[in-house]
Short mmCIF file of C-alpha atoms and ligand atoms in Angstrom, two decimals:
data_model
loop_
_atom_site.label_atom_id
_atom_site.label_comp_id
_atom_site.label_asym_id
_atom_site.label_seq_id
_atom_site.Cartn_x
_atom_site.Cartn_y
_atom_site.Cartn_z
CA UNK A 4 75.61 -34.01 81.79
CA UNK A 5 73.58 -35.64 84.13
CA UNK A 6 71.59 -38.81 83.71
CA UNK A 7 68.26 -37.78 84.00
CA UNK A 8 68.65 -35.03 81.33
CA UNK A 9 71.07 -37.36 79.35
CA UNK A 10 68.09 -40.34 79.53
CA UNK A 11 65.19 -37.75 78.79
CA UNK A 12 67.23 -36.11 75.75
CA UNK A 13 68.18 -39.71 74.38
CA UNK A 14 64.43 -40.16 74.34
CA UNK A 15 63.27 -37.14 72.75
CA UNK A 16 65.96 -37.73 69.65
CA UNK A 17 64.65 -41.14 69.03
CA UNK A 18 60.94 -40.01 68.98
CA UNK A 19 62.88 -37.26 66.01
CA UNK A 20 65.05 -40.03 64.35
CA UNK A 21 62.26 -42.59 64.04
CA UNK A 22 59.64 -41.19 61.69
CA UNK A 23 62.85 -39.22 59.69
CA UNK A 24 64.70 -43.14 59.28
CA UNK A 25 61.02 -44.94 58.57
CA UNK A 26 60.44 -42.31 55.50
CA UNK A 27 63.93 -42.86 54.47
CA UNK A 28 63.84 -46.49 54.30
CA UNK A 29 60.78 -46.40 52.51
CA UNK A 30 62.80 -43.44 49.97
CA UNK A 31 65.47 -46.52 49.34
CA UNK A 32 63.06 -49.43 49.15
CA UNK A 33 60.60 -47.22 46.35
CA UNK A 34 63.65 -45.90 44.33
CA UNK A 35 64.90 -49.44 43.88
CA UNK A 36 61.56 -51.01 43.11
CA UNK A 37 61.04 -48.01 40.19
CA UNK A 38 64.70 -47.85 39.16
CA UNK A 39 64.33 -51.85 37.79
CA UNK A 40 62.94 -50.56 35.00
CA UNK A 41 65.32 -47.99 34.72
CA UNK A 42 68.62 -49.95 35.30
CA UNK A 43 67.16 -52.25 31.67
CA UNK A 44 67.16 -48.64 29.89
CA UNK A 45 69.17 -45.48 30.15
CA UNK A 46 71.61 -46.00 33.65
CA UNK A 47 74.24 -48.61 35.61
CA UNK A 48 73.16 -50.26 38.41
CA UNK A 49 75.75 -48.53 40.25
CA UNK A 50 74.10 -45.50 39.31
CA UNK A 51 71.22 -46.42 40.87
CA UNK A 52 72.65 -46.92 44.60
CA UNK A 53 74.64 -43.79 44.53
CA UNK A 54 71.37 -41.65 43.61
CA UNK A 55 69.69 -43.55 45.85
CA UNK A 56 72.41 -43.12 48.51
CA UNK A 57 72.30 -39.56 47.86
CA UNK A 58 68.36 -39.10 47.45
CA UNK A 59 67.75 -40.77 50.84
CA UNK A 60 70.78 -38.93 52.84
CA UNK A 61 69.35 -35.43 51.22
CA UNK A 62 66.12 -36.30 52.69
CA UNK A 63 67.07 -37.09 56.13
CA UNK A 64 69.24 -33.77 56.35
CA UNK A 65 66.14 -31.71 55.43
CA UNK A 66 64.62 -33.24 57.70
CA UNK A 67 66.57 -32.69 60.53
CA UNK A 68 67.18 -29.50 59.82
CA UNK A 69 63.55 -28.91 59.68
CA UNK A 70 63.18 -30.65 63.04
CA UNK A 71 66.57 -29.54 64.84
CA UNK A 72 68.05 -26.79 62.68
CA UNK A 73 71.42 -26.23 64.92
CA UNK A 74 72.47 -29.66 65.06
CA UNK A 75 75.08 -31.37 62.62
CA UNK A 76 74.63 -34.09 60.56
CA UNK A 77 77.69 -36.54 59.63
CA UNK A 78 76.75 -38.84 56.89
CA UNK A 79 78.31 -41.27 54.39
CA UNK A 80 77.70 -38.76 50.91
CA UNK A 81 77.56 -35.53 51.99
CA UNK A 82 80.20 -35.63 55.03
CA UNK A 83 79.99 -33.66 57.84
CA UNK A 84 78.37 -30.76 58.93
CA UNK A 85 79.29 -28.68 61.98
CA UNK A 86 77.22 -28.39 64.87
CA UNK A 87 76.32 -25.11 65.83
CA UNK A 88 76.62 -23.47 68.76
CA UNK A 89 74.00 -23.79 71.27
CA UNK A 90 73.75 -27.82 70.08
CA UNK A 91 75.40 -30.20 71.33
CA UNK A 92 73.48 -33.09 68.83
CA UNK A 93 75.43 -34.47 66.09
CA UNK A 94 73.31 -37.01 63.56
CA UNK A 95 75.57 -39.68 62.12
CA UNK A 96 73.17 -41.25 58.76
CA UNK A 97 74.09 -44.09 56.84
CA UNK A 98 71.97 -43.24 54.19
CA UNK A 99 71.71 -47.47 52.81
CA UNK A 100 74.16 -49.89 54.91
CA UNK A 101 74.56 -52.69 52.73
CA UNK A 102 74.80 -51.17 48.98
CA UNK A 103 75.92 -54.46 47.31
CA UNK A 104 72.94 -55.87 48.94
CA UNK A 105 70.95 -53.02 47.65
CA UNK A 106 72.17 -53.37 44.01
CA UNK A 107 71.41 -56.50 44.04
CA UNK A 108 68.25 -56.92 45.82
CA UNK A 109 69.44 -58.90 48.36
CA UNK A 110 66.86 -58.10 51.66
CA UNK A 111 69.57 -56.60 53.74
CA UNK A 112 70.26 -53.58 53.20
CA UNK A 113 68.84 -50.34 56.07
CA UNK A 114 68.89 -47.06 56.70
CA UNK A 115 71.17 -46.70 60.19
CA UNK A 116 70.59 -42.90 62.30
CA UNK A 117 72.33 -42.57 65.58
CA UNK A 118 72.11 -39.21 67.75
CA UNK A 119 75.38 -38.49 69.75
CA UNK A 120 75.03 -36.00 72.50
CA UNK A 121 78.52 -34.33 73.78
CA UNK A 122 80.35 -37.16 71.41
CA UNK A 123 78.50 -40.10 72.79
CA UNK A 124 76.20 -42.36 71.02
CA UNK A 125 72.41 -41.35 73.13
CA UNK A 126 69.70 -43.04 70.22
CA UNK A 127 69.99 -44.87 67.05
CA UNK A 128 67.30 -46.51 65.13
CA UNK A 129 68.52 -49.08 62.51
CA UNK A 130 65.92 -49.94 60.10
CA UNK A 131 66.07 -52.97 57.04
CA UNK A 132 64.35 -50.91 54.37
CA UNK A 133 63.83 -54.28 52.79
CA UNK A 134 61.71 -56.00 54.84
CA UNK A 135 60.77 -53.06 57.12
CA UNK A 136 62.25 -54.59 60.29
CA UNK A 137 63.48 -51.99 63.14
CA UNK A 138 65.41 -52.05 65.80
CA UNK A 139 65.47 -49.32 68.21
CA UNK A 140 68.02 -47.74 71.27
CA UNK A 141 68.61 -44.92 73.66
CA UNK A 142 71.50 -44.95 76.12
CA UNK A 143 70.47 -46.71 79.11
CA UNK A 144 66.97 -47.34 78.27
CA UNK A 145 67.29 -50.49 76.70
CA UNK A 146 67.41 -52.17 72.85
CA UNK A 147 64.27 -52.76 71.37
CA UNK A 148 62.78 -54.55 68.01
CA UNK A 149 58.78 -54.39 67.86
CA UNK A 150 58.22 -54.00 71.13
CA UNK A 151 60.15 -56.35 72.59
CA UNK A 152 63.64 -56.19 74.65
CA UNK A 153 66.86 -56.97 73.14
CA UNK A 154 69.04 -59.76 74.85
CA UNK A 155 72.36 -60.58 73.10
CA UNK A 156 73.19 -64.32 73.31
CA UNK A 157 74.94 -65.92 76.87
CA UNK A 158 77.89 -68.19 75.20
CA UNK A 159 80.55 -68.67 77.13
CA UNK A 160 82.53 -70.56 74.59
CA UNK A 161 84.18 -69.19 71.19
CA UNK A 162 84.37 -72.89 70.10
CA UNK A 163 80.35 -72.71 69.94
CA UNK A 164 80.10 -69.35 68.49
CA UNK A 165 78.57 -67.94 65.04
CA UNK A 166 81.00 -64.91 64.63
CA UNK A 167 79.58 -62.49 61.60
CA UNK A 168 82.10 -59.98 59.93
CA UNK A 169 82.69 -58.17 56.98
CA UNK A 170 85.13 -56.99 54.50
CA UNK A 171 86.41 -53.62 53.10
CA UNK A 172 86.54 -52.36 49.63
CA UNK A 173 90.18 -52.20 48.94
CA UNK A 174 91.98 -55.26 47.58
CA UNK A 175 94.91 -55.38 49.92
CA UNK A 176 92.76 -54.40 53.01
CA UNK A 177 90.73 -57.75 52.01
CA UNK A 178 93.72 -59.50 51.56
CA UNK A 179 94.77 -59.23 54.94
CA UNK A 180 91.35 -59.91 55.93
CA UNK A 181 90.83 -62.76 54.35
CA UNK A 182 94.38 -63.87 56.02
CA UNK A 183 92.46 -63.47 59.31
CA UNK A 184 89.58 -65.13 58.83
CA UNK A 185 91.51 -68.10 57.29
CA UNK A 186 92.68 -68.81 60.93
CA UNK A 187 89.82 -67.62 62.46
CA UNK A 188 87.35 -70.24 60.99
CA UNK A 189 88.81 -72.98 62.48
CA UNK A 190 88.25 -71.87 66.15
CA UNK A 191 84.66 -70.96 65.90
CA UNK A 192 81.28 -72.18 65.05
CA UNK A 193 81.01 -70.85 61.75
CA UNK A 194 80.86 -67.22 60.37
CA UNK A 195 78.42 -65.32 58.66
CA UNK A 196 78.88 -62.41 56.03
CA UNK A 197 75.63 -60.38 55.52
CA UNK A 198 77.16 -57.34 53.94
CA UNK A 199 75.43 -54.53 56.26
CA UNK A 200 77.29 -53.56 59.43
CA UNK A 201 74.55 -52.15 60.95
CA UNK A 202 72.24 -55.15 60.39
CA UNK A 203 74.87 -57.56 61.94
CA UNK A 204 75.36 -55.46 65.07
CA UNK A 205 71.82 -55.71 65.63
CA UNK A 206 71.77 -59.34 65.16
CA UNK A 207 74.36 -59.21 67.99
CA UNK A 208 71.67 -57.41 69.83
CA UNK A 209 69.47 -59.63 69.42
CA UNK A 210 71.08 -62.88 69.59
CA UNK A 211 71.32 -64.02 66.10
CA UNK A 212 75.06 -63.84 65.47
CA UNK A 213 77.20 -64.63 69.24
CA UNK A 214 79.64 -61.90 68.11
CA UNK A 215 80.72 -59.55 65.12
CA UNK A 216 84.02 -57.55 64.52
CA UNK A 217 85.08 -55.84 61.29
CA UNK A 218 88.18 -53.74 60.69
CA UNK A 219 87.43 -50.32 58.71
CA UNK A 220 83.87 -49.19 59.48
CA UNK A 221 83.37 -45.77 59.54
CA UNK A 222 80.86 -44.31 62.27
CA UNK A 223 78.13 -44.30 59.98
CA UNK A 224 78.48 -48.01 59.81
CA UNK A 225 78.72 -48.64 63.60
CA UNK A 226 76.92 -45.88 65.56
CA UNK A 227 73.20 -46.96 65.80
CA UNK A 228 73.74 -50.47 65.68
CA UNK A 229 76.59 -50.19 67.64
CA UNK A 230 73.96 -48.92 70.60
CA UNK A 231 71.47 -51.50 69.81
CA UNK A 232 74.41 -54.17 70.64
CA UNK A 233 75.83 -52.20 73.77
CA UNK A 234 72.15 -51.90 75.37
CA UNK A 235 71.48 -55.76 74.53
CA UNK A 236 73.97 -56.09 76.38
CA UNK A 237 77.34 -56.83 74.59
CA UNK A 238 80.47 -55.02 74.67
CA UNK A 239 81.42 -52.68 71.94
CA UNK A 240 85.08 -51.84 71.71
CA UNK A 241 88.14 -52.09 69.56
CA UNK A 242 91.22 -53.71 70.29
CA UNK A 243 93.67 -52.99 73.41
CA UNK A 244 91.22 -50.35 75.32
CA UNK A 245 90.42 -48.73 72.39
CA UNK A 246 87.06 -47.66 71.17
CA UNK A 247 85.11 -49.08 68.77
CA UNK A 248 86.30 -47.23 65.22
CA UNK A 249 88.50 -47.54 62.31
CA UNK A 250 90.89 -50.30 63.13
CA UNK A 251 88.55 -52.21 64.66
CA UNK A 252 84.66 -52.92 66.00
CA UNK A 253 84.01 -55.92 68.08
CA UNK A 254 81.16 -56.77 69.32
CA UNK A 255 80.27 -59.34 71.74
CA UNK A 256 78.35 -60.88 74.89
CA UNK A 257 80.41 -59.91 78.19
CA UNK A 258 82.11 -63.75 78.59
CA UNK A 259 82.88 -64.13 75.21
CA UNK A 260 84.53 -60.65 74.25
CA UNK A 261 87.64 -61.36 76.27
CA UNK A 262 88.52 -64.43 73.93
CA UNK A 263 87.45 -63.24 70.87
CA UNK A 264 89.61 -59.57 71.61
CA UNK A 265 92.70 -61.75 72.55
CA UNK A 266 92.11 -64.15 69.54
CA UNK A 267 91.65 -61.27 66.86
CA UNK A 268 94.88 -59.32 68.19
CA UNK A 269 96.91 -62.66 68.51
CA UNK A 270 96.23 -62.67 64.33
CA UNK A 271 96.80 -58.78 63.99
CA UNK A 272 93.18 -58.35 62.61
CA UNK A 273 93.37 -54.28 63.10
CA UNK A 274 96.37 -54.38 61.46
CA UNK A 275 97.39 -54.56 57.56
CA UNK A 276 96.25 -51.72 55.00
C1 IPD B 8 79.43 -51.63 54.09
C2 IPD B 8 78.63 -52.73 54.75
C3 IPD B 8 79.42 -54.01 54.79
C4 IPD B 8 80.75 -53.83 55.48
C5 IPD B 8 81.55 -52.71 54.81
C6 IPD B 8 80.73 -51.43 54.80
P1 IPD B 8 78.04 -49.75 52.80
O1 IPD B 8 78.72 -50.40 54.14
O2 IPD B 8 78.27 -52.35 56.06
O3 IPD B 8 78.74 -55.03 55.49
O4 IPD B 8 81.47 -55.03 55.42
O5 IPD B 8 82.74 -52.53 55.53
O6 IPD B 8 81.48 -50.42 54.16
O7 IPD B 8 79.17 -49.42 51.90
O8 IPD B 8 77.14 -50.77 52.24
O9 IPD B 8 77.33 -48.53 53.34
#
């Protein structure tokens, strides 16, 4: 594909994405506000992410469809959907990043939409349903929050760094990362854990956490933010040449990602369950 059409189509599916992720976040933010009541009746708290989860990802899909009926969709509840022929546009939706966050009411939690063209990442919009905050990329044109330009952090030093991360669900994968982090903690700044992936790669982005990795996030998780971070100007990878995925998303200013890569596979952190 060539640039120009790759920059114009990157473009075009964030103009799409953007109104699609702004009713969305405003779906999760509403359902949460009116479920309060409902949580001190009839249903779990639990309950109330996963319809919410589901509510926001159904509404997304019909929109898309509406708006780009042969494309496919891959998102967290309702998996993936094949692209058809004639597209080449696959939507990856994390319907609410940050679902602890959510069930608790804790103001970080977002609605994260990333349009891959050809199996690479063109536009995401990431968008804290919370507090309304977005953050905004297409490939090569820059990341963006309210108008303004995206700049990761310069550090040049891991010593001085404020590293965010996160953990997994399973007891044994957290475990290991726990392990990790124990000897990780003493070579940094300090780290943060927000509990939203897609929230702390932006903060990469824009220069709020030096650095991020996490071991288990699933596209959803990474995709748009992952962009935001990667036109701000950090590197987005896994471990040993690999890219960013399963075992492992780092991301991190250009000087500082060499360090932190060798530190985290020097403690094995893609590795364990
Ligand atoms: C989770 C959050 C969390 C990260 C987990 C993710 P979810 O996504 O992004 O910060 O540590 O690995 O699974 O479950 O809230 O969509």
């Amino acid at each position: 594909m060539s640039e120009i059409r790759a920059a114009s189509t990157a473009g075009e599916l964030l103009k799409i994405a953007l109104p699609i992720a702004r009713t969305a976040a405003e779906t999760a933010r509403r359902m949460r506000a009116e479920a309060i009541t409902d949580v001190q009746t009839k249903s779990t708290r639990t309950d109330v992410v996963t319809a919410a989860d589901k509510a926001v990802e159904r509404q997304v899909i019909d929109a898309l469809r509406s708006a780009r009926p042969g494309d496919g969709v891959l998102g967290e509840e309702y998996g993936d959907t094949a692209t058809e022929p004639g597209s080449s546009v696959r939507w990856i939706l994390d319907p609410i990043d940050g679902t602890v966050n959510y069930l608790y009411g804790l103001p970080q939690y977002a609605v994260s939409l990333a349009a891959e063209v050809d199996g690479v990442v063109q536009a995401g919009v990431v968008i804290n349903a919370a507090t309304g905050d977005e953050w905004t990329a297409t490939r090569g044109g820059g990341a963006w929050r309210d108008g303004r330009r995206l700049h990761c952090s310069a550090p040049t030093d891991l010593a001085q760094s404020l590293i965010g991360t996160g953990f997994g669900y399973d007891a044994k994968r957290r475990a290991h990362q726990g392990a990790v982090l124990a000897r990780l903690i003493t070579q940094v700044r300090d780290i943060r854990r927000f509990g939203a992936a897609a929230l702390d790669l932006c903060a990469v982005g824009e220069g709020l956490l030096d650095a991020y990795f996490e071991k288990g996030l699933n596209a959803w998780d990474h995709a748009a933010g992952g962009l935001v971070a990667t036109e701000a100007g950090a590197t987005v990878a896994g471990l040993a040449g690999a890219p960013p995925g399963l075992d492992m998303v780092v991301a991190a200013p250009p000087a500082l990602f060499g360090p932190l890569h060798d530190l985290l596979a020097e403690l094995d952190a893609s590795g364990g369950p």
